[in-house]
Amino acid sequence: MKKSLRIYLGTILTGTMLITACADLDVENLNNPNTDKVLATPDDLKGVVGGAFSDLYGLFSAYRGQVNLEHTADHTTMTNNVSNWWSEFKVEPRPQFANSLANSNRAGIIDNPFRLTNSAISSAIDVIRLIENDGIEIGPDGSETEMVLASAYFAKGMAEGYLASTYDQGYVVDKDTELTSIELSPYDAVMDMALADLDKVIQLASSNTFQLDPTFINTPSPMGSTELAGLASTYSAHFMMTRSRTKAQNDANDWEKIKELAQGGITDDYIIVQDGSNWSNSFVEISGLDWYFRIDHRIIRIFDPSFPKRYPLEATALLPPATTDDKRLELYFFYEEDMSRFNLTRGAQLRSNYRIGRWDEFYRAGGIGPIPYFFDYINQLIIAEAEVMTGNTQAAIDILNEGNRVTVGGLEPLPSTLSDQEVLQTIWDERDIEVCRTDWAIPFMDARRRGILQRGVLLHFPVPITEMLVLGLPEYTFGGQSAADGVNTSDGEGAWYTPPGL
């Protein structure tokens, strides 16, 4: 049954339904007065696109859902229960997520990311419809039309990619969608739309020459069309790879296409400059607190496989530092003896002496300065993984031997005699070390597609109950031991760790 959509995509019903030509832009629109204000002239559509990017990257200020996903993937650890970080996402064994109005922390965890991504989609589709369906041109003699259109498609594709990676359902909307009635679609359909939109970006940016409006994304220097095409290509490869909910889906992926996209991707780190007002990344900034987030032993064991999977239960226990030849353990993470912030009644085994140290300077600067959202090296690791999955293991070894493992970590180059599985494990380890606090929930999505999540971990968020109530649909949720079906909740069959008693 189709249900009318009102809350999160309601603003899509503005613009194009009441605006039919450039001269008609100055009209009264009772559905969305704010849109009237920004659509006074065609050039003001740039403000709508800017708003889409503001919502898109607002995900990294409304960071609590992202923290929960990194916690439950055993990438980070803490017994702090702000936003149910411990009680719903770190406690062992993992419980069911409470997608209910009674859960006062629910909004920060799942409502806000759902709202922000759909708001970005809403703004972007307004602009796409006006340009492609109504023929509106932007800039002197239409000189900025293609730039604005490519930017709108990029914001829309990115938002859809994040949404489809995180939720089990979403809305599929394009320029021709009838918006008076719309229904939820499976995440695969949303991801297919994301990939189609990002492919449109690649086409537009490859066939036109422009620079993005500097208000769209606060990069250190204006992003050109070539850079935008590469960024869209990288994110297409990333979303194709991380959409998988299971190891079987990951193995069956179109790795040739993923390799092709990543090879056409970024050649420099994707950096956004945070100014503390219009641009902020609380997710990275708060990582500088020396006690707030610690690194889970799953990650420390990459450096030192003899390290225990869980901390000793004795209250006075103190583990010595891990032993490794990899310099990144001390460059990216700092050992702290102070364990006083851990609540032992919530699980002494969840403690860790290692904290995130990579972003201390950004924290001390008050959250102002350049922050990488996607490393070029991570794009290279996508290529490396695709090489293994398509039978070119030596090419993957070559990439690894030219990467941070050797150039930053100081480790010896890998030999050519490694098996495919050994090379894959090295790639996954590299990703776990390098992606800490960069793009949206990568550690969780990697653990999910590798099939190593603990039993009872939800494989994606449900649609927020607030949205389900508006649609008149029944509430539902995922997670917990009784729901461990391997479809929406991890069955733990390949889990890296199984708590005692399970």
Short mmCIF file of C-alpha atoms in Angstrom, two decimals:
data_model
loop_
_atom_site.label_atom_id
_atom_site.label_comp_id
_atom_site.label_asym_id
_atom_site.label_seq_id
_atom_site.Cartn_x
_atom_site.Cartn_y
_atom_site.Cartn_z
CA MET A 1 0.00 0.00 0.00
CA LYS A 2 1.32 3.43 -0.91
CA LYS A 3 1.24 6.07 1.79
CA SER A 4 1.61 9.81 1.38
CA LEU A 5 4.98 11.13 2.50
CA ARG A 6 5.04 14.18 4.70
CA ILE A 7 7.95 14.55 7.11
CA TYR A 8 11.35 13.92 5.60
CA LEU A 9 10.73 14.34 1.88
CA GLY A 10 7.84 16.76 2.15
CA THR A 11 9.89 19.67 0.89
CA ILE A 12 10.34 17.91 -2.45
CA LEU A 13 6.73 18.81 -3.12
CA THR A 14 7.70 22.45 -3.50
CA GLY A 15 9.56 24.06 -6.40
CA THR A 16 8.70 22.09 -9.49
CA MET A 17 4.99 21.56 -8.83
CA LEU A 18 4.33 25.29 -8.57
CA ILE A 19 7.16 26.70 -10.68
CA THR A 20 6.95 26.17 -14.43
CA ALA A 21 9.36 28.72 -15.86
CA CYS A 22 12.03 31.20 -14.92
CA ALA A 23 9.59 34.10 -14.90
CA ASP A 24 7.30 32.23 -12.54
CA LEU A 25 9.84 31.78 -9.76
CA ASP A 26 8.50 34.63 -7.62
CA VAL A 27 5.31 32.94 -6.41
CA GLU A 28 3.66 32.26 -3.12
CA ASN A 29 4.19 28.71 -1.95
CA LEU A 30 2.39 27.84 1.26
CA ASN A 31 3.98 24.39 1.38
CA ASN A 32 7.49 25.76 1.91
CA PRO A 33 7.92 29.53 2.41
CA ASN A 34 11.69 29.11 2.73
CA THR A 35 11.87 27.81 -0.82
CA ASP A 36 10.08 30.92 -2.06
CA LYS A 37 12.76 33.09 -0.50
CA VAL A 38 15.68 31.27 -2.07
CA LEU A 39 14.02 30.90 -5.49
CA ALA A 40 13.59 34.60 -6.17
CA THR A 41 15.85 34.21 -9.24
CA PRO A 42 17.27 31.19 -11.06
CA ASP A 43 20.74 31.96 -9.73
CA ASP A 44 19.41 31.47 -6.23
CA LEU A 45 19.15 27.76 -6.97
CA LYS A 46 22.80 27.68 -5.95
CA GLY A 47 21.63 28.42 -2.42
CA VAL A 48 19.38 25.35 -2.53
CA VAL A 49 22.32 23.18 -3.59
CA GLY A 50 24.41 24.73 -0.82
CA GLY A 51 21.69 23.75 1.62
CA ALA A 52 21.77 20.18 0.31
CA PHE A 53 25.49 19.96 1.04
CA SER A 54 24.94 21.49 4.47
CA ASP A 55 22.46 18.73 5.30
CA LEU A 56 24.67 16.05 3.76
CA TYR A 57 27.73 16.93 5.80
CA GLY A 58 25.60 17.66 8.84
CA LEU A 59 25.85 13.90 9.33
CA PHE A 60 29.30 14.47 10.82
CA SER A 61 28.03 16.92 13.40
CA ALA A 62 24.97 14.80 14.21
CA TYR A 63 27.50 12.06 14.86
CA ARG A 64 25.90 9.85 17.48
CA GLY A 65 24.62 7.18 15.13
CA GLN A 66 28.07 6.96 13.59
CA VAL A 67 29.68 6.47 17.00
CA ASN A 68 27.23 3.68 17.78
CA LEU A 69 28.05 1.87 14.56
CA GLU A 70 31.80 2.05 15.20
CA HIS A 71 31.24 0.81 18.75
CA THR A 72 29.10 -2.14 17.74
CA ALA A 73 31.65 -3.11 15.07
CA ASP A 74 34.25 -3.34 17.86
CA HIS A 75 36.38 -0.65 16.29
CA THR A 76 36.08 1.64 19.30
CA THR A 77 35.07 0.95 22.88
CA MET A 78 33.85 2.74 26.01
CA THR A 79 31.31 2.16 28.78
CA ASN A 80 30.02 5.73 28.45
CA ASN A 81 26.27 5.49 27.87
CA VAL A 82 25.65 8.83 26.16
CA SER A 83 23.13 8.10 23.38
CA ASN A 84 22.98 4.47 24.50
CA TRP A 85 26.52 3.93 23.21
CA TRP A 86 27.00 1.16 25.74
CA SER A 87 23.52 -0.16 26.57
CA GLU A 88 22.38 -0.82 22.99
CA PHE A 89 25.59 -1.00 20.96
CA LYS A 90 28.48 -2.16 23.13
CA VAL A 91 27.09 -4.34 25.92
CA GLU A 92 27.86 -8.03 25.48
CA PRO A 93 25.92 -9.93 24.28
CA ARG A 94 24.37 -7.37 21.92
CA PRO A 95 20.70 -6.51 22.63
CA GLN A 96 17.88 -5.43 20.35
CA PHE A 97 17.73 -1.77 19.36
CA ALA A 98 14.70 0.05 20.79
CA ASN A 99 13.11 1.82 17.82
CA SER A 100 10.40 3.27 20.03
CA LEU A 101 9.12 6.63 21.19
CA ALA A 102 10.11 5.61 24.72
CA ASN A 103 13.78 5.58 23.70
CA SER A 104 14.78 9.18 24.35
CA ASN A 105 18.13 8.71 22.57
CA ARG A 106 16.59 7.27 19.41
CA ALA A 107 16.37 10.62 17.61
CA GLY A 108 20.10 11.26 17.83
CA ILE A 109 20.91 7.73 16.74
CA ILE A 110 18.63 7.02 13.77
CA ASP A 111 16.19 9.91 13.24
CA ASN A 112 18.77 12.60 12.54
CA PRO A 113 20.75 10.74 9.87
CA PHE A 114 17.49 9.73 8.17
CA ARG A 115 16.26 13.31 8.26
CA LEU A 116 19.50 14.88 7.04
CA THR A 117 20.01 12.52 4.11
CA ASN A 118 16.41 12.87 2.97
CA SER A 119 16.56 16.64 3.35
CA ALA A 120 19.64 16.73 1.12
CA ILE A 121 17.83 14.57 -1.45
CA SER A 122 14.82 16.86 -1.25
CA SER A 123 16.80 20.02 -1.99
CA ALA A 124 18.80 18.39 -4.75
CA ILE A 125 15.75 17.01 -6.55
CA ASP A 126 14.12 20.46 -6.52
CA VAL A 127 17.10 21.83 -8.43
CA ILE A 128 17.39 18.87 -10.81
CA ARG A 129 13.71 19.12 -11.76
CA LEU A 130 13.89 22.86 -12.40
CA ILE A 131 16.95 22.51 -14.63
CA GLU A 132 16.15 19.31 -16.50
CA ASN A 133 12.36 19.42 -16.65
CA ASP A 134 11.70 23.16 -16.73
CA GLY A 135 14.78 24.29 -18.64
CA ILE A 136 15.96 26.86 -16.12
CA GLU A 137 19.48 28.14 -16.75
CA ILE A 138 21.87 29.52 -14.17
CA GLY A 139 24.60 32.12 -14.50
CA PRO A 140 25.40 34.47 -17.40
CA ASP A 141 24.09 32.82 -20.57
CA GLY A 142 23.55 29.63 -18.58
CA SER A 143 27.29 29.25 -17.94
CA GLU A 144 26.81 27.71 -14.48
CA THR A 145 23.94 25.40 -15.28
CA GLU A 146 25.99 22.22 -15.74
CA MET A 147 28.05 22.95 -12.63
CA VAL A 148 24.95 23.38 -10.48
CA LEU A 149 23.29 20.32 -12.00
CA ALA A 150 26.35 18.11 -11.43
CA SER A 151 26.61 19.39 -7.87
CA ALA A 152 22.93 18.66 -7.18
CA TYR A 153 23.33 15.11 -8.51
CA PHE A 154 26.44 14.65 -6.37
CA ALA A 155 24.67 15.78 -3.19
CA LYS A 156 21.69 13.54 -4.02
CA GLY A 157 23.81 10.50 -4.87
CA MET A 158 25.94 10.86 -1.77
CA ALA A 159 22.91 11.21 0.50
CA GLU A 160 21.28 8.17 -1.08
CA GLY A 161 24.51 6.19 -0.73
CA TYR A 162 24.81 6.98 2.96
CA LEU A 163 21.14 6.22 3.52
CA ALA A 164 21.22 2.90 1.66
CA SER A 165 24.40 1.87 3.48
CA THR A 166 22.83 2.55 6.85
CA TYR A 167 19.08 1.76 6.70
CA ASP A 168 17.13 -1.22 5.44
CA GLN A 169 14.72 1.01 3.50
CA GLY A 170 14.47 4.46 2.00
CA TYR A 171 12.77 6.51 -0.69
CA VAL A 172 13.62 6.27 -4.39
CA VAL A 173 13.05 9.62 -6.05
CA ASP A 174 14.11 11.00 -9.42
CA LYS A 175 13.14 14.02 -11.50
CA ASP A 176 10.04 12.26 -12.86
CA THR A 177 8.77 10.68 -9.65
CA GLU A 178 5.17 11.44 -8.77
CA LEU A 179 5.64 12.91 -5.33
CA THR A 180 2.09 13.19 -4.07
CA SER A 181 2.30 9.52 -3.08
CA ILE A 182 5.46 7.55 -2.45
CA GLU A 183 6.46 4.39 -0.64
CA LEU A 184 9.51 2.95 1.05
CA SER A 185 11.82 0.80 -1.06
CA PRO A 186 14.51 -1.74 -0.09
CA TYR A 187 18.02 -0.40 0.43
CA ASP A 188 19.23 -2.02 -2.80
CA ALA A 189 16.83 0.12 -4.83
CA VAL A 190 18.00 3.23 -3.01
CA MET A 191 21.63 2.29 -3.66
CA ASP A 192 20.93 1.68 -7.34
CA MET A 193 19.55 5.22 -7.53
CA ALA A 194 22.63 6.55 -5.73
CA LEU A 195 24.94 4.87 -8.22
CA ALA A 196 22.88 6.15 -11.16
CA ASP A 197 23.07 9.69 -9.78
CA LEU A 198 26.82 9.49 -9.21
CA ASP A 199 27.24 8.13 -12.74
CA LYS A 200 25.38 11.23 -13.94
CA VAL A 201 27.90 13.35 -12.03
CA ILE A 202 30.76 11.54 -13.75
CA GLN A 203 29.17 12.16 -17.15
CA LEU A 204 28.47 15.84 -16.52
CA ALA A 205 31.85 16.54 -14.94
CA SER A 206 33.74 14.66 -17.65
CA SER A 207 32.03 16.47 -20.51
CA ASN A 208 32.13 20.00 -19.07
CA THR A 209 34.78 22.24 -17.54
CA PHE A 210 33.87 24.15 -14.39
CA GLN A 211 34.72 24.86 -10.78
CA LEU A 212 32.27 24.17 -7.99
CA ASP A 213 30.77 27.17 -6.31
CA PRO A 214 33.02 27.65 -3.24
CA THR A 215 29.96 27.71 -0.95
CA PHE A 216 29.05 24.12 -1.88
CA ILE A 217 31.97 22.23 -0.32
CA ASN A 218 34.64 24.06 1.69
CA THR A 219 37.66 22.40 0.09
CA PRO A 220 41.13 24.01 0.50
CA SER A 221 40.89 25.24 -3.11
CA PRO A 222 37.90 25.26 -5.47
CA MET A 223 37.07 21.79 -6.76
CA GLY A 224 37.23 21.47 -10.53
CA SER A 225 35.13 19.26 -12.76
CA THR A 226 37.93 16.72 -13.13
CA GLU A 227 38.25 16.40 -9.35
CA LEU A 228 34.47 16.08 -8.97
CA ALA A 229 34.36 13.28 -11.53
CA GLY A 230 37.11 11.45 -9.66
CA LEU A 231 35.38 11.93 -6.32
CA ALA A 232 32.09 10.62 -7.69
CA SER A 233 33.92 7.64 -9.14
CA THR A 234 35.61 6.84 -5.82
CA TYR A 235 32.36 7.07 -3.89
CA SER A 236 30.59 4.90 -6.46
CA ALA A 237 33.22 2.20 -5.93
CA HIS A 238 33.01 2.69 -2.16
CA PHE A 239 29.22 2.40 -2.05
CA MET A 240 29.19 -0.63 -4.35
CA MET A 241 31.67 -2.37 -2.07
CA THR A 242 30.20 -1.43 1.30
CA ARG A 243 26.53 -1.97 0.45
CA SER A 244 26.92 -5.71 1.15
CA ARG A 245 25.21 -6.96 4.31
CA THR A 246 26.92 -10.36 4.29
CA LYS A 247 30.16 -11.99 3.20
CA ALA A 248 28.29 -13.89 0.50
CA GLN A 249 27.00 -10.62 -0.97
CA ASN A 250 30.48 -9.13 -0.77
CA ASP A 251 32.01 -12.11 -2.60
CA ALA A 252 29.36 -11.90 -5.33
CA ASN A 253 29.91 -8.18 -5.93
CA ASP A 254 30.80 -6.78 -9.36
CA TRP A 255 34.48 -6.37 -8.56
CA GLU A 256 35.46 -5.57 -12.13
CA LYS A 257 33.16 -2.55 -12.05
CA ILE A 258 34.38 -1.57 -8.60
CA LYS A 259 37.97 -1.68 -9.85
CA GLU A 260 37.12 0.38 -12.93
CA LEU A 261 35.44 3.05 -10.81
CA ALA A 262 38.20 3.22 -8.21
CA GLN A 263 40.87 3.42 -10.91
CA GLY A 264 39.08 6.51 -12.20
CA GLY A 265 38.82 7.91 -8.68
CA ILE A 266 40.64 10.44 -6.54
CA THR A 267 44.39 10.89 -6.62
CA ASP A 268 44.58 13.17 -3.57
CA ASP A 269 42.90 13.07 -0.18
CA TYR A 270 39.37 14.50 -0.11
CA ILE A 271 39.69 17.29 2.45
CA ILE A 272 37.09 19.71 3.79
CA VAL A 273 38.16 22.71 5.86
CA GLN A 274 36.17 23.12 9.07
CA ASP A 275 35.52 26.71 10.16
CA GLY A 276 33.62 25.98 13.39
CA SER A 277 30.38 27.51 12.16
CA ASN A 278 29.19 26.68 8.65
CA TRP A 279 31.42 23.61 8.57
CA SER A 280 32.02 21.42 11.60
CA ASN A 281 32.90 17.81 12.24
CA SER A 282 32.13 16.98 15.84
CA PHE A 283 32.71 13.30 15.14
CA VAL A 284 36.40 13.90 14.52
CA GLU A 285 36.82 16.78 16.97
CA ILE A 286 35.52 14.90 19.99
CA SER A 287 37.95 12.06 19.23
CA GLY A 288 40.66 14.25 20.74
CA LEU A 289 39.31 13.75 24.25
CA ASP A 290 41.84 11.43 25.87
CA TRP A 291 39.19 9.28 27.56
CA TYR A 292 36.01 9.59 25.51
CA PHE A 293 36.74 6.89 22.93
CA ARG A 294 39.22 4.06 23.19
CA ILE A 295 40.32 1.68 20.46
CA ASP A 296 38.91 -1.83 20.75
CA HIS A 297 41.30 -4.74 21.14
CA ARG A 298 40.12 -6.02 17.76
CA ILE A 299 42.17 -3.24 16.19
CA ILE A 300 45.14 -3.51 18.56
CA ARG A 301 45.39 -7.21 17.69
CA ILE A 302 46.16 -6.21 14.09
CA PHE A 303 49.42 -4.79 15.41
CA ASP A 304 50.03 -7.49 18.02
CA PRO A 305 48.11 -10.77 17.46
CA SER A 306 49.15 -11.96 20.93
CA PHE A 307 47.12 -9.18 22.56
CA PRO A 308 43.99 -10.52 24.33
CA LYS A 309 40.63 -10.14 22.60
CA ARG A 310 39.16 -8.67 25.76
CA TYR A 311 40.60 -6.93 28.82
CA PRO A 312 41.15 -8.98 32.00
CA LEU A 313 38.19 -8.78 34.38
CA GLU A 314 40.24 -7.93 37.48
CA ALA A 315 39.52 -4.35 38.51
CA THR A 316 43.21 -3.57 39.07
CA ALA A 317 44.47 -5.26 35.90
CA LEU A 318 46.80 -3.22 33.70
CA LEU A 319 47.96 -4.57 30.37
CA PRO A 320 51.36 -3.48 29.05
CA PRO A 321 51.60 -1.78 25.64
CA ALA A 322 51.26 -3.95 22.57
CA THR A 323 54.40 -5.03 20.76
CA THR A 324 54.75 -4.29 17.04
CA ASP A 325 57.16 -3.12 14.36
CA ASP A 326 54.40 -1.01 12.81
CA LYS A 327 55.08 2.63 13.71
CA ARG A 328 51.44 3.55 13.18
CA LEU A 329 50.44 2.11 16.55
CA GLU A 330 52.22 5.01 18.22
CA LEU A 331 51.48 7.54 15.47
CA TYR A 332 47.72 6.99 15.30
CA PHE A 333 46.90 5.68 18.79
CA PHE A 334 48.19 6.57 22.26
CA TYR A 335 48.57 4.24 25.24
CA GLU A 336 46.99 5.59 28.46
CA GLU A 337 47.30 3.97 31.88
CA ASP A 338 44.33 5.92 33.26
CA MET A 339 41.26 3.67 33.14
CA SER A 340 39.15 5.59 35.65
CA ARG A 341 36.49 6.58 33.11
CA PHE A 342 35.40 2.98 32.55
CA ASN A 343 32.42 1.73 34.54
CA LEU A 344 33.42 -1.78 35.63
CA THR A 345 29.81 -2.78 36.30
CA ARG A 346 29.13 -2.38 32.60
CA GLY A 347 31.81 -4.83 31.55
CA ALA A 348 35.41 -4.74 32.69
CA GLN A 349 36.32 -6.63 29.51
CA LEU A 350 35.38 -3.59 27.42
CA ARG A 351 38.30 -1.53 28.69
CA SER A 352 41.25 -0.49 26.57
CA ASN A 353 44.41 1.50 27.21
CA TYR A 354 44.58 2.79 23.66
CA ARG A 355 42.85 5.95 22.55
CA ILE A 356 42.49 7.72 19.21
CA GLY A 357 45.42 10.11 18.86
CA ARG A 358 45.34 11.00 15.19
CA TRP A 359 43.07 14.02 15.54
CA ASP A 360 44.47 15.65 18.70
CA GLU A 361 45.67 18.75 16.87
CA PHE A 362 42.22 19.31 15.38
CA TYR A 363 40.69 18.95 18.84
CA ARG A 364 43.13 21.44 20.36
CA ALA A 365 42.31 23.88 17.55
CA GLY A 366 38.67 23.88 18.62
CA GLY A 367 37.48 21.90 15.63
CA ILE A 368 38.88 24.34 13.09
CA GLY A 369 41.11 23.29 10.23
CA PRO A 370 41.36 20.76 7.37
CA ILE A 371 39.97 17.26 7.88
CA PRO A 372 40.24 14.31 5.47
CA TYR A 373 36.93 12.65 4.67
CA PHE A 374 38.33 10.11 2.22
CA PHE A 375 41.99 9.21 1.86
CA ASP A 376 43.54 8.54 -1.53
CA TYR A 377 45.14 5.51 0.15
CA ILE A 378 41.69 4.07 0.93
CA ASN A 379 40.81 4.42 -2.74
CA GLN A 380 44.00 2.52 -3.55
CA LEU A 381 42.95 -0.20 -1.10
CA ILE A 382 39.61 -0.50 -2.92
CA ILE A 383 41.58 -1.13 -6.10
CA ALA A 384 43.80 -3.62 -4.29
CA GLU A 385 40.83 -5.59 -2.96
CA ALA A 386 39.22 -5.59 -6.38
CA GLU A 387 42.47 -6.86 -7.89
CA VAL A 388 42.45 -9.86 -5.55
CA MET A 389 38.78 -10.52 -6.18
CA THR A 390 39.37 -10.50 -9.95
CA GLY A 391 42.42 -12.76 -9.84
CA ASN A 392 45.24 -10.21 -9.92
CA THR A 393 46.78 -10.73 -6.50
CA GLN A 394 50.25 -9.53 -7.46
CA ALA A 395 48.81 -6.15 -8.46
CA ALA A 396 47.26 -5.91 -4.99
CA ILE A 397 50.59 -6.74 -3.33
CA ASP A 398 52.26 -4.01 -5.38
CA ILE A 399 49.70 -1.46 -4.16
CA LEU A 400 50.21 -2.51 -0.54
CA ASN A 401 53.98 -2.28 -0.86
CA GLU A 402 53.68 1.28 -2.14
CA GLY A 403 51.22 2.32 0.57
CA ASN A 404 51.14 3.44 4.19
CA ARG A 405 51.96 0.00 5.54
CA VAL A 406 55.51 0.51 4.28
CA THR A 407 55.85 4.28 3.85
CA VAL A 408 54.35 5.24 7.24
CA GLY A 409 54.40 2.03 9.26
CA GLY A 410 57.94 1.14 8.24
CA LEU A 411 57.08 -2.52 7.69
CA GLU A 412 58.89 -4.75 5.24
CA PRO A 413 57.31 -5.16 1.79
CA LEU A 414 55.04 -8.16 1.39
CA PRO A 415 56.41 -11.17 -0.51
CA SER A 416 54.82 -12.38 -3.71
CA THR A 417 54.18 -15.80 -2.19
CA LEU A 418 51.18 -14.75 -0.07
CA SER A 419 47.86 -16.45 -0.70
CA ASP A 420 44.78 -14.56 -1.86
CA GLN A 421 43.30 -14.79 1.62
CA GLU A 422 46.47 -13.50 3.25
CA VAL A 423 46.49 -10.49 0.93
CA LEU A 424 42.79 -9.83 1.54
CA GLN A 425 43.36 -9.96 5.29
CA THR A 426 46.21 -7.46 4.94
CA ILE A 427 43.96 -5.12 2.95
CA TRP A 428 41.20 -5.38 5.56
CA ASP A 429 43.71 -4.73 8.33
CA GLU A 430 45.01 -1.69 6.49
CA ARG A 431 41.50 -0.33 6.17
CA ASP A 432 40.78 -0.88 9.87
CA ILE A 433 43.96 1.01 10.80
CA GLU A 434 43.56 3.88 8.34
CA VAL A 435 39.83 4.69 8.15
CA CYS A 436 39.43 5.60 11.83
CA ARG A 437 37.11 8.63 12.10
CA THR A 438 37.00 9.49 8.41
CA ASP A 439 33.97 8.77 6.22
CA TRP A 440 30.58 7.57 7.42
CA ALA A 441 30.68 4.30 9.41
CA ILE A 442 33.32 2.57 7.27
CA PRO A 443 34.55 0.28 10.10
CA PHE A 444 31.00 -0.97 10.63
CA MET A 445 30.33 -1.52 6.93
CA ASP A 446 33.63 -3.34 6.50
CA ALA A 447 32.97 -5.65 9.45
CA ARG A 448 29.46 -6.27 8.13
CA ARG A 449 30.55 -7.28 4.62
CA ARG A 450 33.35 -9.42 6.03
CA GLY A 451 30.86 -11.26 8.26
CA ILE A 452 32.83 -10.69 11.48
CA LEU A 453 30.27 -8.77 13.54
CA GLN A 454 29.28 -10.27 16.88
CA ARG A 455 26.03 -12.20 17.04
CA GLY A 456 23.06 -9.90 17.63
CA VAL A 457 24.53 -6.80 15.97
CA LEU A 458 21.99 -5.15 13.69
CA LEU A 459 23.10 -5.14 10.04
CA HIS A 460 21.35 -1.84 9.36
CA PHE A 461 19.12 0.65 11.13
CA PRO A 462 15.34 0.39 10.81
CA VAL A 463 13.36 3.33 9.49
CA PRO A 464 12.67 5.57 12.53
CA ILE A 465 9.40 4.94 14.30
CA THR A 466 8.46 8.59 13.82
CA GLU A 467 8.47 8.04 10.06
CA MET A 468 6.59 4.77 10.32
CA LEU A 469 3.87 6.45 12.35
CA VAL A 470 3.42 9.14 9.70
CA LEU A 471 3.18 6.47 7.01
CA GLY A 472 0.71 4.47 9.06
CA LEU A 473 2.98 1.44 9.01
CA PRO A 474 3.87 -0.85 11.92
CA GLU A 475 7.00 -0.24 13.93
CA TYR A 476 9.87 -2.70 13.71
CA THR A 477 13.49 -3.03 14.71
CA PHE A 478 16.60 -5.20 14.47
CA GLY A 479 19.35 -6.54 16.70
CA GLY A 480 19.47 -8.91 19.65
CA GLN A 481 20.13 -12.58 20.16
CA SER A 482 16.64 -13.84 19.33
CA ALA A 483 16.63 -11.95 16.01
CA ALA A 484 20.04 -13.20 14.81
CA ASP A 485 18.83 -14.34 11.37
CA GLY A 486 21.88 -13.34 9.31
CA VAL A 487 19.63 -11.12 7.17
CA ASN A 488 18.90 -8.06 9.29
CA THR A 489 20.85 -9.07 12.37
CA SER A 490 24.25 -10.76 12.51
CA ASP A 491 24.07 -14.49 13.21
CA GLY A 492 27.66 -14.40 14.49
CA GLU A 493 28.77 -17.38 12.42
CA GLY A 494 31.99 -15.67 11.39
CA ALA A 495 32.24 -13.35 14.39
CA TRP A 496 35.72 -12.23 15.37
CA TYR A 497 34.70 -12.65 19.02
CA THR A 498 31.95 -14.52 20.85
CA PRO A 499 31.18 -13.48 24.43
CA PRO A 500 31.26 -16.25 27.05
CA GLY A 501 28.06 -18.21 27.31
CA LEU A 502 26.93 -17.79 23.68
#
